[in-house]
Amino acid sequence: MATGQRGRPRSFDRGAALNEAMRAFWIHGYEATSIADLTRAMGIGAPSLYAAFGDKRKLFDEVVEAYAGTYGAFGARALTEEPTARAGMERTLREAAVSYTSPDHPPGCLVISAATNCATPEVEEALRDRRNANIALFESRIRADVAAGLLPAGTDAAALARFGGAVLQGMSQQARDGATREELEAVAERALLAWP
């Protein structure tokens, strides 16, 4: 007896599919990752991808949020938990050396690497805003330490925060280029010498 209804779509593990999409974007970047790449990596068809996640951009936004709450959460956590801005930055750089070189996922930082060769202005802007928000968080923490007398009054909080962001971004690229954890830990050590 035909009812005229379509068959129920095959179910899949949404979290696992999101994780595979994250890996694809992390490796190839936003622009170079096609819908075909995503469906292949996620093990689902295009209709399931669109039904579950919307379009490529919406999927990417969800991936970035998931990344920020997991692999990318170490910086904000360190700045919140450590007693000083310097201790927070030191922990951030050391944890970056570990995270960026972990064999459990692609090297580097997704928010940095996914922006490479990005030709979609909205995606490029969203990633830039996220990176700049991290620098603003560093700066806020540094300014608080200056106000509390923990750093010298003449400390250029904006420049020191941007320096920290530049080091993190450089460490991400170095990890993608094959730098080891030990090599990135040495970079972190050198970077900390710039702190007043």
mmCIF file of C-alpha atoms in Angstrom:
data_model
loop_
_atom_site.group_PDB
_atom_site.id
_atom_site.type_symbol
_atom_site.label_atom_id
_atom_site.label_comp_id
_atom_site.label_asym_id
_atom_site.label_seq_id
_atom_site.Cartn_x
_atom_site.Cartn_y
_atom_site.Cartn_z
ATOM 1 C CA MET A 1 0.000 0.000 0.000
ATOM 2 C CA ALA A 2 1.607 3.254 -1.139
ATOM 3 C CA THR A 3 1.157 6.205 1.130
ATOM 4 C CA GLY A 4 2.906 8.750 -1.030
ATOM 5 C CA GLN A 5 5.304 9.638 1.802
ATOM 6 C CA ARG A 6 8.996 9.634 1.324
ATOM 7 C CA GLY A 7 11.145 7.279 3.328
ATOM 8 C CA ARG A 8 12.628 8.555 6.527
ATOM 9 C CA PRO A 9 16.126 9.921 6.033
ATOM 10 C CA ARG A 10 18.943 7.838 7.413
ATOM 11 C CA SER A 11 19.958 9.094 10.830
ATOM 12 C CA PHE A 12 23.544 9.979 11.660
ATOM 13 C CA ASP A 13 25.567 11.131 14.631
ATOM 14 C CA ARG A 14 25.366 14.923 14.348
ATOM 15 C CA GLY A 15 28.241 15.518 16.780
ATOM 16 C CA ALA A 16 30.538 13.130 14.935
ATOM 17 C CA ALA A 17 29.579 14.700 11.603
ATOM 18 C CA LEU A 18 30.285 18.181 13.002
ATOM 19 C CA ASN A 19 33.677 16.988 14.228
ATOM 20 C CA GLU A 20 34.534 15.645 10.767
ATOM 21 C CA ALA A 21 33.468 18.943 9.199
ATOM 22 C CA MET A 22 35.736 20.698 11.691
ATOM 23 C CA ARG A 23 38.682 18.562 10.576
ATOM 24 C CA ALA A 24 37.982 19.300 6.912
ATOM 25 C CA PHE A 25 37.797 23.067 7.450
ATOM 26 C CA TRP A 26 40.835 22.951 9.762
ATOM 27 C CA ILE A 27 42.952 21.186 7.151
ATOM 28 C CA HIS A 28 41.800 22.943 3.995
ATOM 29 C CA GLY A 29 40.383 26.280 5.174
ATOM 30 C CA TYR A 30 36.929 27.653 4.523
ATOM 31 C CA GLU A 31 37.263 28.531 0.876
ATOM 32 C CA ALA A 32 38.977 25.356 -0.325
ATOM 33 C CA THR A 33 36.536 23.017 1.448
ATOM 34 C CA SER A 34 33.676 22.148 -0.902
ATOM 35 C CA ILE A 35 30.273 20.690 -0.095
ATOM 36 C CA ALA A 36 31.494 17.463 -1.736
ATOM 37 C CA ASP A 37 34.527 17.454 0.594
ATOM 38 C CA LEU A 38 32.248 17.995 3.568
ATOM 39 C CA THR A 39 29.719 15.291 2.685
ATOM 40 C CA ARG A 40 32.556 12.834 2.034
ATOM 41 C CA ALA A 41 34.251 13.670 5.358
ATOM 42 C CA MET A 42 30.989 13.659 7.299
ATOM 43 C CA GLY A 43 29.683 10.467 5.709
ATOM 44 C CA ILE A 44 26.335 12.030 4.765
ATOM 45 C CA GLY A 45 24.637 13.215 1.598
ATOM 46 C CA ALA A 46 24.203 16.844 0.655
ATOM 47 C CA PRO A 47 20.455 16.826 1.515
ATOM 48 C CA SER A 48 21.279 15.605 5.043
ATOM 49 C CA LEU A 49 23.976 18.246 5.411
ATOM 50 C CA TYR A 50 21.595 21.017 4.384
ATOM 51 C CA ALA A 51 18.777 19.670 6.548
ATOM 52 C CA ALA A 52 20.961 19.317 9.644
ATOM 53 C CA PHE A 53 23.304 22.290 9.332
ATOM 54 C CA GLY A 54 21.938 24.675 6.710
ATOM 55 C CA ASP A 55 24.422 25.867 4.106
ATOM 56 C CA LYS A 56 28.233 25.722 4.134
ATOM 57 C CA ARG A 57 28.515 29.072 5.906
ATOM 58 C CA LYS A 58 26.129 28.076 8.703
ATOM 59 C CA LEU A 59 27.968 24.784 9.122
ATOM 60 C CA PHE A 60 31.263 26.656 9.317
ATOM 61 C CA ASP A 61 29.878 29.057 11.927
ATOM 62 C CA GLU A 62 28.803 26.078 14.019
ATOM 63 C CA VAL A 63 32.210 24.458 13.547
ATOM 64 C CA VAL A 64 33.974 27.627 14.735
ATOM 65 C CA GLU A 65 31.735 27.799 17.825
ATOM 66 C CA ALA A 66 32.442 24.136 18.598
ATOM 67 C CA TYR A 67 36.169 24.709 18.092
ATOM 68 C CA ALA A 68 36.140 27.773 20.358
ATOM 69 C CA GLY A 69 34.465 25.762 23.112
ATOM 70 C CA THR A 70 36.893 22.847 22.860
ATOM 71 C CA TYR A 71 40.291 22.975 21.154
ATOM 72 C CA GLY A 72 40.433 26.760 21.140
ATOM 73 C CA ALA A 73 39.268 27.387 24.704
ATOM 74 C CA PHE A 74 42.676 27.211 26.382
ATOM 75 C CA GLY A 75 43.576 30.912 25.976
ATOM 76 C CA ALA A 76 40.478 32.412 27.553
ATOM 77 C CA ARG A 77 40.575 29.771 30.270
ATOM 78 C CA ALA A 78 44.212 30.576 31.089
ATOM 79 C CA LEU A 79 43.598 34.327 31.209
ATOM 80 C CA THR A 80 40.617 33.786 33.500
ATOM 81 C CA GLU A 81 42.197 31.238 35.847
ATOM 82 C CA GLU A 82 45.733 32.571 36.248
ATOM 83 C CA PRO A 83 46.444 35.272 38.878
ATOM 84 C CA THR A 84 48.250 37.682 36.517
ATOM 85 C CA ALA A 85 48.172 38.626 32.847
ATOM 86 C CA ARG A 86 51.741 37.402 32.428
ATOM 87 C CA ALA A 87 50.913 34.034 33.990
ATOM 88 C CA GLY A 88 47.832 33.830 31.780
ATOM 89 C CA MET A 89 49.847 34.588 28.657
ATOM 90 C CA GLU A 90 52.584 32.150 29.667
ATOM 91 C CA ARG A 91 50.032 29.387 30.139
ATOM 92 C CA THR A 92 48.302 30.328 26.877
ATOM 93 C CA LEU A 93 51.550 30.095 24.918
ATOM 94 C CA ARG A 94 52.573 26.816 26.558
ATOM 95 C CA GLU A 95 49.153 25.269 25.969
ATOM 96 C CA ALA A 96 49.228 26.533 22.374
ATOM 97 C CA ALA A 97 52.514 24.678 21.860
ATOM 98 C CA VAL A 98 50.814 21.486 23.051
ATOM 99 C CA SER A 99 47.500 21.989 21.273
ATOM 100 C CA TYR A 100 48.904 23.190 17.965
ATOM 101 C CA THR A 101 51.138 20.124 17.653
ATOM 102 C CA SER A 102 48.777 17.481 19.041
ATOM 103 C CA PRO A 103 48.533 14.359 16.865
ATOM 104 C CA ASP A 104 44.830 14.109 17.811
ATOM 105 C CA HIS A 105 43.775 16.802 15.330
ATOM 106 C CA PRO A 106 45.137 18.898 12.462
ATOM 107 C CA PRO A 107 48.052 21.190 13.368
ATOM 108 C CA GLY A 108 47.712 24.830 14.290
ATOM 109 C CA CYS A 109 44.576 26.820 15.061
ATOM 110 C CA LEU A 110 41.410 26.462 12.983
ATOM 111 C CA VAL A 111 40.451 30.134 13.433
ATOM 112 C CA ILE A 112 43.814 31.182 12.024
ATOM 113 C CA SER A 113 44.268 28.563 9.313
ATOM 114 C CA ALA A 114 40.679 28.571 8.022
ATOM 115 C CA ALA A 115 41.097 32.218 7.039
ATOM 116 C CA THR A 116 43.986 31.480 4.675
ATOM 117 C CA ASN A 117 43.085 32.501 1.128
ATOM 118 C CA CYS A 118 39.507 33.200 2.195
ATOM 119 C CA ALA A 119 37.607 35.093 -0.500
ATOM 120 C CA THR A 120 34.282 35.264 1.350
ATOM 121 C CA PRO A 121 34.255 38.670 3.072
ATOM 122 C CA GLU A 122 31.708 37.699 5.749
ATOM 123 C CA VAL A 123 33.725 34.636 6.807
ATOM 124 C CA GLU A 124 36.997 36.553 6.699
ATOM 125 C CA GLU A 125 35.455 39.300 8.843
ATOM 126 C CA ALA A 126 33.972 36.858 11.361
ATOM 127 C CA LEU A 127 37.312 35.101 11.822
ATOM 128 C CA ARG A 128 39.168 38.424 12.074
ATOM 129 C CA ASP A 129 36.650 39.629 14.669
ATOM 130 C CA ARG A 130 37.189 36.459 16.700
ATOM 131 C CA ARG A 131 40.988 36.863 16.596
ATOM 132 C CA ASN A 132 40.689 40.557 17.502
ATOM 133 C CA ALA A 133 38.368 39.680 20.394
ATOM 134 C CA ASN A 134 41.113 37.428 21.764
ATOM 135 C CA ILE A 135 43.612 40.284 21.521
ATOM 136 C CA ALA A 136 41.107 42.578 23.261
ATOM 137 C CA LEU A 137 40.805 39.995 26.045
ATOM 138 C CA PHE A 138 44.612 39.977 26.431
ATOM 139 C CA GLU A 139 44.658 43.774 26.479
ATOM 140 C CA SER A 140 41.887 44.007 29.072
ATOM 141 C CA ARG A 141 43.735 41.618 31.355
ATOM 142 C CA ILE A 142 47.018 43.535 30.912
ATOM 143 C CA ARG A 143 45.286 46.867 31.641
ATOM 144 C CA ALA A 144 43.799 45.379 34.820
ATOM 145 C CA ASP A 145 47.281 44.340 35.971
ATOM 146 C CA VAL A 146 48.651 47.817 35.197
ATOM 147 C CA ALA A 147 45.823 49.355 37.250
ATOM 148 C CA ALA A 148 46.544 46.932 40.100
ATOM 149 C CA GLY A 149 50.255 47.781 40.071
ATOM 150 C CA LEU A 150 51.246 44.297 38.916
ATOM 151 C CA LEU A 151 52.765 45.722 35.716
ATOM 152 C CA PRO A 152 54.608 49.051 35.338
ATOM 153 C CA ALA A 153 52.400 52.110 34.763
ATOM 154 C CA GLY A 154 54.006 52.805 31.367
ATOM 155 C CA THR A 155 53.181 49.357 29.958
ATOM 156 C CA ASP A 156 51.709 49.623 26.462
ATOM 157 C CA ALA A 157 48.846 47.186 26.971
ATOM 158 C CA ALA A 158 47.643 47.360 23.370
ATOM 159 C CA ALA A 159 51.073 46.646 21.897
ATOM 160 C CA LEU A 160 51.790 43.852 24.381
ATOM 161 C CA ALA A 161 48.419 42.226 23.653
ATOM 162 C CA ARG A 162 48.934 42.466 19.891
ATOM 163 C CA PHE A 163 52.427 41.010 20.328
ATOM 164 C CA GLY A 164 50.899 38.037 22.156
ATOM 165 C CA GLY A 165 48.369 37.578 19.354
ATOM 166 C CA ALA A 166 51.120 37.731 16.740
ATOM 167 C CA VAL A 167 53.140 35.099 18.581
ATOM 168 C CA LEU A 168 50.119 32.792 18.808
ATOM 169 C CA GLN A 169 49.321 33.261 15.120
ATOM 170 C CA GLY A 170 52.944 32.607 14.212
ATOM 171 C CA MET A 171 53.029 29.495 16.395
ATOM 172 C CA SER A 172 49.935 28.199 14.590
ATOM 173 C CA GLN A 173 51.593 28.598 11.198
ATOM 174 C CA GLN A 174 54.837 27.106 12.466
ATOM 175 C CA ALA A 175 52.902 24.048 13.686
ATOM 176 C CA ARG A 176 51.319 23.697 10.234
ATOM 177 C CA ASP A 177 54.835 23.896 8.791
ATOM 178 C CA GLY A 178 55.968 21.000 10.993
ATOM 179 C CA ALA A 179 57.378 22.673 14.124
ATOM 180 C CA THR A 180 57.432 20.367 17.138
ATOM 181 C CA ARG A 181 55.980 20.987 20.557
ATOM 182 C CA GLU A 182 59.485 21.549 21.926
ATOM 183 C CA GLU A 183 60.264 24.109 19.220
ATOM 184 C CA LEU A 184 57.053 25.999 19.948
ATOM 185 C CA GLU A 185 57.713 25.861 23.685
ATOM 186 C CA ALA A 186 61.062 27.538 22.957
ATOM 187 C CA VAL A 187 59.210 30.253 21.016
ATOM 188 C CA ALA A 188 56.919 30.745 24.021
ATOM 189 C CA GLU A 189 59.943 31.111 26.317
ATOM 190 C CA ARG A 190 61.492 33.755 24.056
ATOM 191 C CA ALA A 191 58.201 35.623 23.750
ATOM 192 C CA LEU A 192 57.855 35.891 27.517
ATOM 193 C CA LEU A 193 61.147 37.809 27.656
ATOM 194 C CA ALA A 194 59.310 40.746 26.073
ATOM 195 C CA TRP A 195 57.080 41.161 29.143
ATOM 196 C CA PRO A 196 57.940 44.009 31.534
#
